[in-house]
PDB file of C-alpha atoms in Angstrom:
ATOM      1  CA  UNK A  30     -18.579  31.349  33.222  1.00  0.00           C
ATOM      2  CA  UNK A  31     -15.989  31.188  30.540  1.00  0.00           C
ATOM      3  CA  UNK A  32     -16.633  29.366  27.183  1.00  0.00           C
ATOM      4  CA  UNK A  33     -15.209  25.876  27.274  1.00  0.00           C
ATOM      5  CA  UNK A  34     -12.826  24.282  25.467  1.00  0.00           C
ATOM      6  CA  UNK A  35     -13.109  22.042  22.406  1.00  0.00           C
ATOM      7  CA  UNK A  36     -10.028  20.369  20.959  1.00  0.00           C
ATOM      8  CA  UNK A  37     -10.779  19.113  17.240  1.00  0.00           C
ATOM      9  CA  UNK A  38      -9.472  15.713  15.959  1.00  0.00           C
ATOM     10  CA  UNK A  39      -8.883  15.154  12.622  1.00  0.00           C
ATOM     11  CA  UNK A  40      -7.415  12.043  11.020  1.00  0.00           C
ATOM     12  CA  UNK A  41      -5.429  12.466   7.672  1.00  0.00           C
ATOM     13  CA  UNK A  42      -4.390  10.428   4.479  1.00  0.00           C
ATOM     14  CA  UNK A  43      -2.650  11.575   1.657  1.00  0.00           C
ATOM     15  CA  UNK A  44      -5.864  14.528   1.553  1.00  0.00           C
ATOM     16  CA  UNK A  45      -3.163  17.206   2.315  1.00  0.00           C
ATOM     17  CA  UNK A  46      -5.389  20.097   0.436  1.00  0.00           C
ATOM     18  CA  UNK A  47      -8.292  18.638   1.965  1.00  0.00           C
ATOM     19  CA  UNK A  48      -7.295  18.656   5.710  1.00  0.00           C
ATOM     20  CA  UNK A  49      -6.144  22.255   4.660  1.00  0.00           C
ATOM     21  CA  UNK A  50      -9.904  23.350   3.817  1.00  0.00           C
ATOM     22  CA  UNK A  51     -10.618  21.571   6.866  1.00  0.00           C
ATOM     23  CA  UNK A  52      -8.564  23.150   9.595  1.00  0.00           C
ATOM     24  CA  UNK A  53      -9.291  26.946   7.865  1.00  0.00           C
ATOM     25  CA  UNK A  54     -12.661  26.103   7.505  1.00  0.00           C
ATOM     26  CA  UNK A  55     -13.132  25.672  11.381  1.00  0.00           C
ATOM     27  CA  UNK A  56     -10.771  28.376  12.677  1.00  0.00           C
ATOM     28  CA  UNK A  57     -12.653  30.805  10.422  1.00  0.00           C
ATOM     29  CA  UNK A  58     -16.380  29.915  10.845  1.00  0.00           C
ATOM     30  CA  UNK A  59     -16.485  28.200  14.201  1.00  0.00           C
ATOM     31  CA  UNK A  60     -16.717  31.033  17.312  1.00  0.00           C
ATOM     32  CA  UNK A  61     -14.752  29.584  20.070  1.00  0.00           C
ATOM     33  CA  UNK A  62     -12.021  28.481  22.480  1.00  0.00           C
ATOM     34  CA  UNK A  63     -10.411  25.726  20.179  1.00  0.00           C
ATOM     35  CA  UNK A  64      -7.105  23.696  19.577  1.00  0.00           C
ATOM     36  CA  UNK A  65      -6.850  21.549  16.443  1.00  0.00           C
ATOM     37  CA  UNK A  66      -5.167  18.590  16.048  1.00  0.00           C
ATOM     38  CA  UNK A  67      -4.552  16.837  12.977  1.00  0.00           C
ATOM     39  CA  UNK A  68      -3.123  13.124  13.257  1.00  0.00           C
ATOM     40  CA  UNK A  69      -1.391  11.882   9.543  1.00  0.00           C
ATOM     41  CA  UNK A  70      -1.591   8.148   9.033  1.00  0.00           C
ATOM     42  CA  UNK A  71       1.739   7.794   7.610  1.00  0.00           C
ATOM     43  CA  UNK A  72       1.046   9.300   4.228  1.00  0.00           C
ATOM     44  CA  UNK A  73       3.025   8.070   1.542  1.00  0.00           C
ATOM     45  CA  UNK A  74       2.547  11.516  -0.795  1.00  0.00           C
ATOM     46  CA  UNK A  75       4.628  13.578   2.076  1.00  0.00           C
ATOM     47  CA  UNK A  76       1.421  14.897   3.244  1.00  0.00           C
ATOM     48  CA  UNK A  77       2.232  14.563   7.065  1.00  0.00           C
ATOM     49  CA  UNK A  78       5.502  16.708   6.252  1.00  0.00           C
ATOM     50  CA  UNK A  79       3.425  19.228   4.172  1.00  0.00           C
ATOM     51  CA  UNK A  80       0.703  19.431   7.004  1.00  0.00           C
ATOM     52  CA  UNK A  81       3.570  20.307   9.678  1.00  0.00           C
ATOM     53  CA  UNK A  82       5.255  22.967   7.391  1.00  0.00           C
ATOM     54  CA  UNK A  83       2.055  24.779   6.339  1.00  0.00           C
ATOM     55  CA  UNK A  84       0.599  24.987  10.188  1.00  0.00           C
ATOM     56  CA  UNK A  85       4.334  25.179  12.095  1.00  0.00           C
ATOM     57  CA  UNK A  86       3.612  28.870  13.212  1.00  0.00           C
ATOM     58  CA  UNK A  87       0.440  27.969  14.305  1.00  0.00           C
ATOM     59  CA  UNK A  88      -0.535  28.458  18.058  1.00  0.00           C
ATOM     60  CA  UNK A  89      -3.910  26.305  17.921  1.00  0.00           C
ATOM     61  CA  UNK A  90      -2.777  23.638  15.236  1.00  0.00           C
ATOM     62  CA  UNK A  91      -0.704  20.788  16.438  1.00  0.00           C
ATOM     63  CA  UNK A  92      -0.137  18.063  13.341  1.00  0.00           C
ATOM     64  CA  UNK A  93       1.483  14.740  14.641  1.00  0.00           C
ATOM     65  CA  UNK A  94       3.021  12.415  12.079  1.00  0.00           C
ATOM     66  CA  UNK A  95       2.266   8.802  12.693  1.00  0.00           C
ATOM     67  CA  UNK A  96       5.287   6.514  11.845  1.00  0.00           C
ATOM     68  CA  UNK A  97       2.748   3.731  10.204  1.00  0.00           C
ATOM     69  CA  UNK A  98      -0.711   3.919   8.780  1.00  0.00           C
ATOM     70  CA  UNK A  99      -2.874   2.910  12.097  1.00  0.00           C
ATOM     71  CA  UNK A 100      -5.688   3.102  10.831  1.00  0.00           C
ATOM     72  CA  UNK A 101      -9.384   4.778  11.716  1.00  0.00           C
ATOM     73  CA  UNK A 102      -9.196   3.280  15.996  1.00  0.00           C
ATOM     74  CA  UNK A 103      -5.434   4.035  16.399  1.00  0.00           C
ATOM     75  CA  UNK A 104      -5.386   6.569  14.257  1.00  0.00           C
ATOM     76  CA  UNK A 105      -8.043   8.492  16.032  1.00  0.00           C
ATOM     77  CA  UNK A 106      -6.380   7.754  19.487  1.00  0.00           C
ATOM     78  CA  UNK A 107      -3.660   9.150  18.672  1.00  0.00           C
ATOM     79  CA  UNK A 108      -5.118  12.285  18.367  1.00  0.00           C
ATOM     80  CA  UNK A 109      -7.528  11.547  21.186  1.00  0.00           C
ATOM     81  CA  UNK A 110      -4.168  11.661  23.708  1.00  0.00           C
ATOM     82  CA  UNK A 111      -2.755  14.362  22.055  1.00  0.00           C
ATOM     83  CA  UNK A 112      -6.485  16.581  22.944  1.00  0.00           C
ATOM     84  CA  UNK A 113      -6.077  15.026  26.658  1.00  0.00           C
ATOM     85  CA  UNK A 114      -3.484  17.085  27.394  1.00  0.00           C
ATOM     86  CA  UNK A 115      -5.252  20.457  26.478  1.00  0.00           C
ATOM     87  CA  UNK A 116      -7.956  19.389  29.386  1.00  0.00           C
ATOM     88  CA  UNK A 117     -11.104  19.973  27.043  1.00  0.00           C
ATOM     89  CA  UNK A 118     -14.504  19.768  27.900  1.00  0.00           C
ATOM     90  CA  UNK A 119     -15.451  18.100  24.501  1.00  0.00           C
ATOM     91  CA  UNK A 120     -13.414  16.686  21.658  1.00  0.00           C
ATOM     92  CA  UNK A 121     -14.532  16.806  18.344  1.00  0.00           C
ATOM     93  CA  UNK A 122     -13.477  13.775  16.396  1.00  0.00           C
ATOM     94  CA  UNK A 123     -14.387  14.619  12.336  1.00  0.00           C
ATOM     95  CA  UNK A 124     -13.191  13.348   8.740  1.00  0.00           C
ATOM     96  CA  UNK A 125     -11.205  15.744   6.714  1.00  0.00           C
ATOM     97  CA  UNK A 126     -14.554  16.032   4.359  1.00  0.00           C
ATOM     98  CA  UNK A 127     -17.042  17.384   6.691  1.00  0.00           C
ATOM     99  CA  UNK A 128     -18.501  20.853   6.341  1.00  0.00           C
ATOM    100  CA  UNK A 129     -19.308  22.740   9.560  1.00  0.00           C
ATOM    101  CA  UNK A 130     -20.881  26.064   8.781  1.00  0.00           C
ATOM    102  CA  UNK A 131     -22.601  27.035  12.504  1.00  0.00           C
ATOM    103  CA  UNK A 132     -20.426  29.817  13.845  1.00  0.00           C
ATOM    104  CA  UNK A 133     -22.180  28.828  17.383  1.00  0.00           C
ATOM    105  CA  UNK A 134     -21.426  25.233  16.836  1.00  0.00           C
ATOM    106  CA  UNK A 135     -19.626  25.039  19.682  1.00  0.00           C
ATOM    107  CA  UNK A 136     -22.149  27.067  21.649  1.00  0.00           C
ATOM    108  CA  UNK A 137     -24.785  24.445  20.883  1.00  0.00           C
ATOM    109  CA  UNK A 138     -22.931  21.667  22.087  1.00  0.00           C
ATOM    110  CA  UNK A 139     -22.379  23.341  25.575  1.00  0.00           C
ATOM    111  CA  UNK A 140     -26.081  24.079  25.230  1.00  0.00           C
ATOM    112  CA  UNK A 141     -27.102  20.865  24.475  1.00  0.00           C
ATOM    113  CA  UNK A 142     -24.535  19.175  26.913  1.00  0.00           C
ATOM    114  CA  UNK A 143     -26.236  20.918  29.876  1.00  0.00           C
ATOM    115  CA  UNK A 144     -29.528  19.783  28.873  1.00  0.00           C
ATOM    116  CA  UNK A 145     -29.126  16.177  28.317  1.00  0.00           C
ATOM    117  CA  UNK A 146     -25.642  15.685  30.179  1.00  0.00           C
ATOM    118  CA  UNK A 147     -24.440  13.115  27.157  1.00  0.00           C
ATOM    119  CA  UNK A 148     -21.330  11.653  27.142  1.00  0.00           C
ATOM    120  CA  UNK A 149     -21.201  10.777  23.139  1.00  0.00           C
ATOM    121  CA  UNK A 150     -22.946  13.107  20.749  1.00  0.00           C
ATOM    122  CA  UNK A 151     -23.545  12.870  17.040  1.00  0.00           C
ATOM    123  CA  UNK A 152     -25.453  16.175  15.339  1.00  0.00           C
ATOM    124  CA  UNK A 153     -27.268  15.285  12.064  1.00  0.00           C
ATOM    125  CA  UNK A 154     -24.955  14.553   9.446  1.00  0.00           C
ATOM    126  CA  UNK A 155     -26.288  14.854   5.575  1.00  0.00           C
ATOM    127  CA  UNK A 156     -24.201  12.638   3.167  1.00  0.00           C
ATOM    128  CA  UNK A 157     -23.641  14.966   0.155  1.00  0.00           C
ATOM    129  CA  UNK A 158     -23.319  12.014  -2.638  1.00  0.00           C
ATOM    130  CA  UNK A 159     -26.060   9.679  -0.915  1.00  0.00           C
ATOM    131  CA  UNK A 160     -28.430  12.551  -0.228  1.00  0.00           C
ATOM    132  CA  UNK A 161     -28.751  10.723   2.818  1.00  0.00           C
ATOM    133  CA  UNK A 162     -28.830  11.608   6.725  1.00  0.00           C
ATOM    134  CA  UNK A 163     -26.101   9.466   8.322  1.00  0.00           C
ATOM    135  CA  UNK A 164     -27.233   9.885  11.837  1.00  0.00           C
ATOM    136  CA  UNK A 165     -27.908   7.809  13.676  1.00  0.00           C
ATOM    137  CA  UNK A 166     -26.133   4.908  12.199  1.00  0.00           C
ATOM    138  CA  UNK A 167     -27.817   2.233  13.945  1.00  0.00           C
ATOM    139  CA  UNK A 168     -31.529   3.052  16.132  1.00  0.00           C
ATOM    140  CA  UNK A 169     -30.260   0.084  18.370  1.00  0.00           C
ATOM    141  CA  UNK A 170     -27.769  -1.941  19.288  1.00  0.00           C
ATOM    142  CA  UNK A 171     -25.893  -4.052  16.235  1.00  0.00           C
ATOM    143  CA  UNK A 172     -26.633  -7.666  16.775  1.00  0.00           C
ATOM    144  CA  UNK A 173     -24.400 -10.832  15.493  1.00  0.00           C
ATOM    145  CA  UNK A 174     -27.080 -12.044  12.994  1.00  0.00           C
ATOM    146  CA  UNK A 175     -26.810  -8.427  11.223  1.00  0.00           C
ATOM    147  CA  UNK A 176     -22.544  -8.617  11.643  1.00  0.00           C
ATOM    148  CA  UNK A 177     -22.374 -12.270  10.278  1.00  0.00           C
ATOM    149  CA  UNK A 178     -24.397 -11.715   7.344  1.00  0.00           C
ATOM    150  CA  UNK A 179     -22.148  -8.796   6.709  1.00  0.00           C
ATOM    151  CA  UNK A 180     -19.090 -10.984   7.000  1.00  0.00           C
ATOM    152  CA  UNK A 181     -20.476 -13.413   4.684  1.00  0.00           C
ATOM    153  CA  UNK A 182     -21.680 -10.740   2.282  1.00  0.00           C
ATOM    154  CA  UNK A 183     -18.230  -9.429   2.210  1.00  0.00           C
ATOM    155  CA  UNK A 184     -16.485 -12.456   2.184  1.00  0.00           C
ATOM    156  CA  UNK A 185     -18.122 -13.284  -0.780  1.00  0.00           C
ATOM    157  CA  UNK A 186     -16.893 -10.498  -3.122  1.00  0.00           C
ATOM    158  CA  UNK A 187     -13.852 -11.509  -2.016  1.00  0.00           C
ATOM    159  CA  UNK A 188     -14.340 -15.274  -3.138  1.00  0.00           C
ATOM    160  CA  UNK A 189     -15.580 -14.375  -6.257  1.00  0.00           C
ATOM    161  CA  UNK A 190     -13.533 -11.864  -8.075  1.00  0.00           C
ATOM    162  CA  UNK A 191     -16.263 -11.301 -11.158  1.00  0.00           C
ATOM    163  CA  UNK A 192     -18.657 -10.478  -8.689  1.00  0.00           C
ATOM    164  CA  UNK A 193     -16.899  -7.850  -7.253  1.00  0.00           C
ATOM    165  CA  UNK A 194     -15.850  -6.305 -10.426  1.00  0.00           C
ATOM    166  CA  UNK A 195     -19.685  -5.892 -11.196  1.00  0.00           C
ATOM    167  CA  UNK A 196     -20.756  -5.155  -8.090  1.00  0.00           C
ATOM    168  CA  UNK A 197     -18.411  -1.972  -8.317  1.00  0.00           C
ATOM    169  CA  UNK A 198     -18.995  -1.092 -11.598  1.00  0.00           C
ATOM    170  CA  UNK A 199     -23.400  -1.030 -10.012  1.00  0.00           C
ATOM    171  CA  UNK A 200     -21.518   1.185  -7.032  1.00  0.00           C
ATOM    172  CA  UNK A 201     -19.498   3.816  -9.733  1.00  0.00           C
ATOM    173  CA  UNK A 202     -22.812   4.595 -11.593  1.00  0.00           C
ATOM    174  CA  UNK A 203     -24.338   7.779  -9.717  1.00  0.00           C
ATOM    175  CA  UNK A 204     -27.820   7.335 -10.612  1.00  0.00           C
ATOM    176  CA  UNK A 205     -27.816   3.373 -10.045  1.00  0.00           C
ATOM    177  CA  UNK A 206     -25.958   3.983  -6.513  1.00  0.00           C
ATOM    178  CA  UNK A 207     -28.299   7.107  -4.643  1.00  0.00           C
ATOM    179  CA  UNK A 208     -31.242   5.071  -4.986  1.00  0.00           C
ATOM    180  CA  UNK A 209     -29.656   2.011  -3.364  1.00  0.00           C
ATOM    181  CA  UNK A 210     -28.225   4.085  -0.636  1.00  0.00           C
ATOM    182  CA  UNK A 211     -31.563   6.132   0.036  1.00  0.00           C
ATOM    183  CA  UNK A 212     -33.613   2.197  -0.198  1.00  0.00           C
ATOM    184  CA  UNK A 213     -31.052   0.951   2.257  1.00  0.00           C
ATOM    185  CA  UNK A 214     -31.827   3.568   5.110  1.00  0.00           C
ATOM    186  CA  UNK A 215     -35.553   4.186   3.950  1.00  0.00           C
ATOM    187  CA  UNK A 216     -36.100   2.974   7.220  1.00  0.00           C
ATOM    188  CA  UNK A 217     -33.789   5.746   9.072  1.00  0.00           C
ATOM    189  CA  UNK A 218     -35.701   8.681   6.732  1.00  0.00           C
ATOM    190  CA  UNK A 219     -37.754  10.007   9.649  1.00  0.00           C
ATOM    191  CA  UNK A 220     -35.925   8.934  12.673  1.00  0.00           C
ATOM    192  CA  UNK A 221     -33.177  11.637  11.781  1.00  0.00           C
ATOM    193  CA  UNK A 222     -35.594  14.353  12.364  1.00  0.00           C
ATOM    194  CA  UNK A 223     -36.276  13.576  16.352  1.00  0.00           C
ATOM    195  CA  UNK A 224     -33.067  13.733  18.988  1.00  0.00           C
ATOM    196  CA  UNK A 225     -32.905  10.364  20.302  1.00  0.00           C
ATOM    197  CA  UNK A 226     -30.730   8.825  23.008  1.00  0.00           C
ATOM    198  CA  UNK A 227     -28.346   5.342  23.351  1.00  0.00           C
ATOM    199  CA  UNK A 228     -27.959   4.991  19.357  1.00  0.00           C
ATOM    200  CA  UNK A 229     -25.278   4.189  17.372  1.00  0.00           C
ATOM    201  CA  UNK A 230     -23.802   7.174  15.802  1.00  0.00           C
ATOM    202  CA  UNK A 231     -21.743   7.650  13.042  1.00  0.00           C
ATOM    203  CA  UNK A 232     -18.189   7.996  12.905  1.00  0.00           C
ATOM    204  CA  UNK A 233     -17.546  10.514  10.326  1.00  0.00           C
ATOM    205  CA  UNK A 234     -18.322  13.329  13.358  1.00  0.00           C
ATOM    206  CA  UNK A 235     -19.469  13.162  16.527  1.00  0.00           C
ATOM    207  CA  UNK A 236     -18.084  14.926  20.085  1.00  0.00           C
ATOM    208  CA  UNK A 237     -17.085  13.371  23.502  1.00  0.00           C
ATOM    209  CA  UNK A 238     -17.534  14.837  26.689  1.00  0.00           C
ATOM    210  CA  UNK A 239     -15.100  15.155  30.057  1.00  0.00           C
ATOM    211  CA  UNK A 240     -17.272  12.605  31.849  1.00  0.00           C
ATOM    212  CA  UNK A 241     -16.502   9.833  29.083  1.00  0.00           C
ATOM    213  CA  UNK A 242     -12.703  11.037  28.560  1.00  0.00           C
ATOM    214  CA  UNK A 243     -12.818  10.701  32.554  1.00  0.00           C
ATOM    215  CA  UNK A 244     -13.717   7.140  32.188  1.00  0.00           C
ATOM    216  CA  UNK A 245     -11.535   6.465  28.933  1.00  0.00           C
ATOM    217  CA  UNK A 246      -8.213   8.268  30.211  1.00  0.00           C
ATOM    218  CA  UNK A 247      -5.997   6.377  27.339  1.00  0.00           C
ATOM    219  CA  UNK A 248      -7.966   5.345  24.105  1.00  0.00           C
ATOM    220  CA  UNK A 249     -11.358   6.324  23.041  1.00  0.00           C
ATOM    221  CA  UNK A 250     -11.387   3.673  20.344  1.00  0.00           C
ATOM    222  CA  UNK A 251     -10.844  -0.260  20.917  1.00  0.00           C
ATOM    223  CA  UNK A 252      -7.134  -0.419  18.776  1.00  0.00           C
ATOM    224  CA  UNK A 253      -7.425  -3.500  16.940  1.00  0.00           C
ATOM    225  CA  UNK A 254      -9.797  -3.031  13.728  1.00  0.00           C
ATOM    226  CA  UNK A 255      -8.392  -0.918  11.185  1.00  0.00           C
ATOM    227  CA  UNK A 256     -10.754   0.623   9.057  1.00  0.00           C
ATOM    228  CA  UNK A 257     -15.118  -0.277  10.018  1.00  0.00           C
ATOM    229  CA  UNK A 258     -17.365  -1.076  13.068  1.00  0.00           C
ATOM    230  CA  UNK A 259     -15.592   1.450  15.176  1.00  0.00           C
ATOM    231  CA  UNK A 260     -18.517   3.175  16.529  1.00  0.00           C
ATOM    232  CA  UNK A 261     -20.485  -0.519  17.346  1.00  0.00           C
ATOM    233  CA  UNK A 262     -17.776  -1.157  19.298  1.00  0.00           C
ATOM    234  CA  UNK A 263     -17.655   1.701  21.076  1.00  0.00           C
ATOM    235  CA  UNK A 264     -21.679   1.437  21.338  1.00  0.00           C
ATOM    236  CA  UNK A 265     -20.723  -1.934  23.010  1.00  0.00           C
ATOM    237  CA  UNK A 266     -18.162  -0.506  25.432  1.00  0.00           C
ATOM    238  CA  UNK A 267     -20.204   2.297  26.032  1.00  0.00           C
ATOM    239  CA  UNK A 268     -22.991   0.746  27.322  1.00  0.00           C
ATOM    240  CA  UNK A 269     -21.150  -1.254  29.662  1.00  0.00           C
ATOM    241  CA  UNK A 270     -19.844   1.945  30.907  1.00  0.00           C
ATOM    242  CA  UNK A 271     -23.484   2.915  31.532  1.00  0.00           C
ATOM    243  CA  UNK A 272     -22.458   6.080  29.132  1.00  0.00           C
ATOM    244  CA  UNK A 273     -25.198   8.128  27.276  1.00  0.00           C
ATOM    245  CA  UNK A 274     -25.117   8.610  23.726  1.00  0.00           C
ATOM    246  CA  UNK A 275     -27.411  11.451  22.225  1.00  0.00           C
ATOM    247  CA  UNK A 276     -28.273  12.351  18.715  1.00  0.00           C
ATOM    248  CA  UNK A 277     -30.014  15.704  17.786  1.00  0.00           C
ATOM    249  CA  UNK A 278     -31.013  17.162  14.810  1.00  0.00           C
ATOM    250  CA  UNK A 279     -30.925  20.944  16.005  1.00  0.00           C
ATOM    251  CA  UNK A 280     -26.841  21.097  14.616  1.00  0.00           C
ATOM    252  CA  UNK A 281     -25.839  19.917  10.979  1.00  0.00           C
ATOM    253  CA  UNK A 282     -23.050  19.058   9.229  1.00  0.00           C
ATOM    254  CA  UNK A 283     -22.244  17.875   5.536  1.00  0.00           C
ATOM    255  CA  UNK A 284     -20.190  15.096   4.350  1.00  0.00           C
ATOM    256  CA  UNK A 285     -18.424  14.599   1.133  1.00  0.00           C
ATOM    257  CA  UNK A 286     -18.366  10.929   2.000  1.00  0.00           C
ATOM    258  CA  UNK A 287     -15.186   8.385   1.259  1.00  0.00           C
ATOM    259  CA  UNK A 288     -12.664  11.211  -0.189  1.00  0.00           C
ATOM    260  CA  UNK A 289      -9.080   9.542   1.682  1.00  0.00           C
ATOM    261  CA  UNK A 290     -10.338   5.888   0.660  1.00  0.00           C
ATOM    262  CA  UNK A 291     -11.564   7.727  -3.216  1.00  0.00           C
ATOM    263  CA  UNK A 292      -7.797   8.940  -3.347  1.00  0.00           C
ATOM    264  CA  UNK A 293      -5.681   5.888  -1.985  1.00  0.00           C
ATOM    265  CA  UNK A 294      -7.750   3.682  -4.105  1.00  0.00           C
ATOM    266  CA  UNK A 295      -8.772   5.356  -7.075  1.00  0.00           C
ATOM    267  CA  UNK A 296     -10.040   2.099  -9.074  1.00  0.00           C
ATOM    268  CA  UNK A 297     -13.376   1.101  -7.984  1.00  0.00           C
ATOM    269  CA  UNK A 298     -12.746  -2.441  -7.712  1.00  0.00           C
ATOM    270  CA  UNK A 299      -9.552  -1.923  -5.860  1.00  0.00           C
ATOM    271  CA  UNK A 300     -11.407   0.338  -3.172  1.00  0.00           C
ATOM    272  CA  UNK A 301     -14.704  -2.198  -2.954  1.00  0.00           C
ATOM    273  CA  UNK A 302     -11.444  -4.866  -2.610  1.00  0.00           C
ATOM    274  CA  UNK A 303     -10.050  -3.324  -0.045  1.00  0.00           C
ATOM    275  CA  UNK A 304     -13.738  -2.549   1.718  1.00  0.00           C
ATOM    276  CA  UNK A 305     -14.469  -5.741   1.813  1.00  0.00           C
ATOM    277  CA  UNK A 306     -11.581  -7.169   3.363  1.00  0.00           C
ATOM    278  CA  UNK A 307     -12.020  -4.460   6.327  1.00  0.00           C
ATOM    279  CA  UNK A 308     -15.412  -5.146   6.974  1.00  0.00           C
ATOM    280  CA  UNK A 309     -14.934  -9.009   7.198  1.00  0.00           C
ATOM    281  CA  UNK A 310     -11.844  -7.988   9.702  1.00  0.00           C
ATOM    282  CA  UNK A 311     -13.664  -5.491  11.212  1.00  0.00           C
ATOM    283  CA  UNK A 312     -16.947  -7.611  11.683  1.00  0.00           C
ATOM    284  CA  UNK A 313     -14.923 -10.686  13.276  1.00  0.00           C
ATOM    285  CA  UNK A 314     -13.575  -8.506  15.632  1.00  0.00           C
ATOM    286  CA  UNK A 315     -16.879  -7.086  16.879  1.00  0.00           C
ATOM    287  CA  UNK A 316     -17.899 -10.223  17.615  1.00  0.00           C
ATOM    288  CA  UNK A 317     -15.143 -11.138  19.573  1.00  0.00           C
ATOM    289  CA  UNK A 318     -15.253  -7.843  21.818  1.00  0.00           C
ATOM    290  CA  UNK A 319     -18.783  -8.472  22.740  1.00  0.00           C
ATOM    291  CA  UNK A 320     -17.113 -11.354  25.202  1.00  0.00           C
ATOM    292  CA  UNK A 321     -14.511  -9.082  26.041  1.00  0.00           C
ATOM    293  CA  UNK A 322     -15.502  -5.443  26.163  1.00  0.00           C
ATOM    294  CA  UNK A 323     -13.469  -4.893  29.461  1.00  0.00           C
ATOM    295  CA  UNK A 324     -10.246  -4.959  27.460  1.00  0.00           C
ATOM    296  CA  UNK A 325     -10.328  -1.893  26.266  1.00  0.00           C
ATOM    297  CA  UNK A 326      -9.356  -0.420  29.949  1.00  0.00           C
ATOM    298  CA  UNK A 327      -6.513  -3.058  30.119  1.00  0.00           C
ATOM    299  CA  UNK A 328      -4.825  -2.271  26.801  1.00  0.00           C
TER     300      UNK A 328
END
């Protein structure tokens, strides 16, 4: 049996250097049948351009140039389209800042695939500036109690300027911030070392199978949040599906964490501004797709 095919998403802003690293990174470490497809959001820095002149002779890289800044959900199905017609057997969907340094990576997914028969798959992920493991996001299923107070957290900074504007200046300080973000998934710090099945994973990397393309021929993402709670809504829709998600710990990848939001907003109370006003977005529209998870089919 022939190696199967993995098409690699990979959604760019303004990171043309990055992306770059990225897409050489995986054509020379990764062993493998691949195509590569790198979506730009509409870059105002040219980067789009740039990506398409740099990779035009290339007969595994396609770059696509969005006309508007979609977004993480359209963004990402953009690209997710663009794979469909390369009939994969997995796509890859990763940020620009993820390090992938398994030659067999795609190897071990096959392997894993025909062990557990997943349809969603997230590999540990180690958050370089956290020193944290990402995966798996969530051990269960989000629940409105935890979204609401997130909306009203949020919501908050953005009623109250001064508060923000400390709040980011707690967030720039290195050794104030790895602390918090260690406390804050102290309760994850074992649960990343055990494969585990029907979690939330994160969004920064994870791989789809033909079985769930097969039952999402048109979007993989639900279109209308722009940036956060894309992978709880896709837990949602998932489920519904009767899908399997699986985490394991046997493949790793690092993460550089937040470099395209770092670059578009390069003052930290401008980037925890515009955070803040996603997730409250974000976290009112998760709670209206858990009434209406069938949409995503009918878009």
């Amino acid at each position: 049996m022939g190696e199967n095919m993995f098409v690699w998403v990979i959604l760019n802003y303004i990171t043309t250097d990055q992306t770059i690293q990225e897409v050489e990174s995986i054509q020379q470490i990764v062993g493998g049948e691949k195509k590569i497809v790198i979506v730009d959001n509409a870059s105002p820095n040219n980067s789009g351009m740039k990506l398409t002149t740099y990779f035009q002779n290339s007969d595994i890289v396609e770059v696509i140039q969005n006309s508007s800044n979609e977004g993480f959900a359209r963004g990402n199905n953009v690209g997710y389209r663009a794979a469909l017609k390369y009939s994969p057997e997995f796509i890859v969907f990763l940020n620009n800042d993820i390090l992938v340094s398994d030659r067999n990576f795609q190897k071990e997914v096959s392997r894993i695939h025909s062990k557990t028969n997943f349809d969603l798959f997230g590999p540990d992920i180690v958050g370089l500036s956290s020193d944290t493991h990402q995966n798996p996001k969530r051990p269960d299923a989000t629940s409105n109690g935890r979204v609401s107070e997130q909306i009203s957290k949020n919501q908050a900074l953005l009623d109250h300027p001064l508060r923000l504007e400390v709040h980011a200046w707690l967030k720039s300080i290195s050794f104030i911030r790895k602390p918090i973000q260690r406390l804050s998934r102290s309760h994850l710090d074992l649960r990343w070392k055990f494969p585990q099945e029907n979690v939330v994973l994160h969004g920064s990397f994870f791989v789809v199978s033909r079985n769930m393309m097969d039952h999402f021929p048109k979007q993989i993402f639900f279109p209308e949040t722009f940036f956060y709670f894309e992978m709880e809504i896709l837990d949602l829709i998932r489920k519904q599906e009767g899908l399997k998600s699986y985490y394991s710990p046997e493949i790793q990848v690092e993460h550089l964490q937040n470099s395209s939001t770092k670059k578009s907003h390069t003052n930290d109370s401008e980037r925890l501004r515009f955070q803040a006003r996603e997730m409250v977005k974000s976290g009112k529209i998760f709670l209206r797709v858990q009434n209406r998870v069938g949409e995503l089919h009918e878009s």
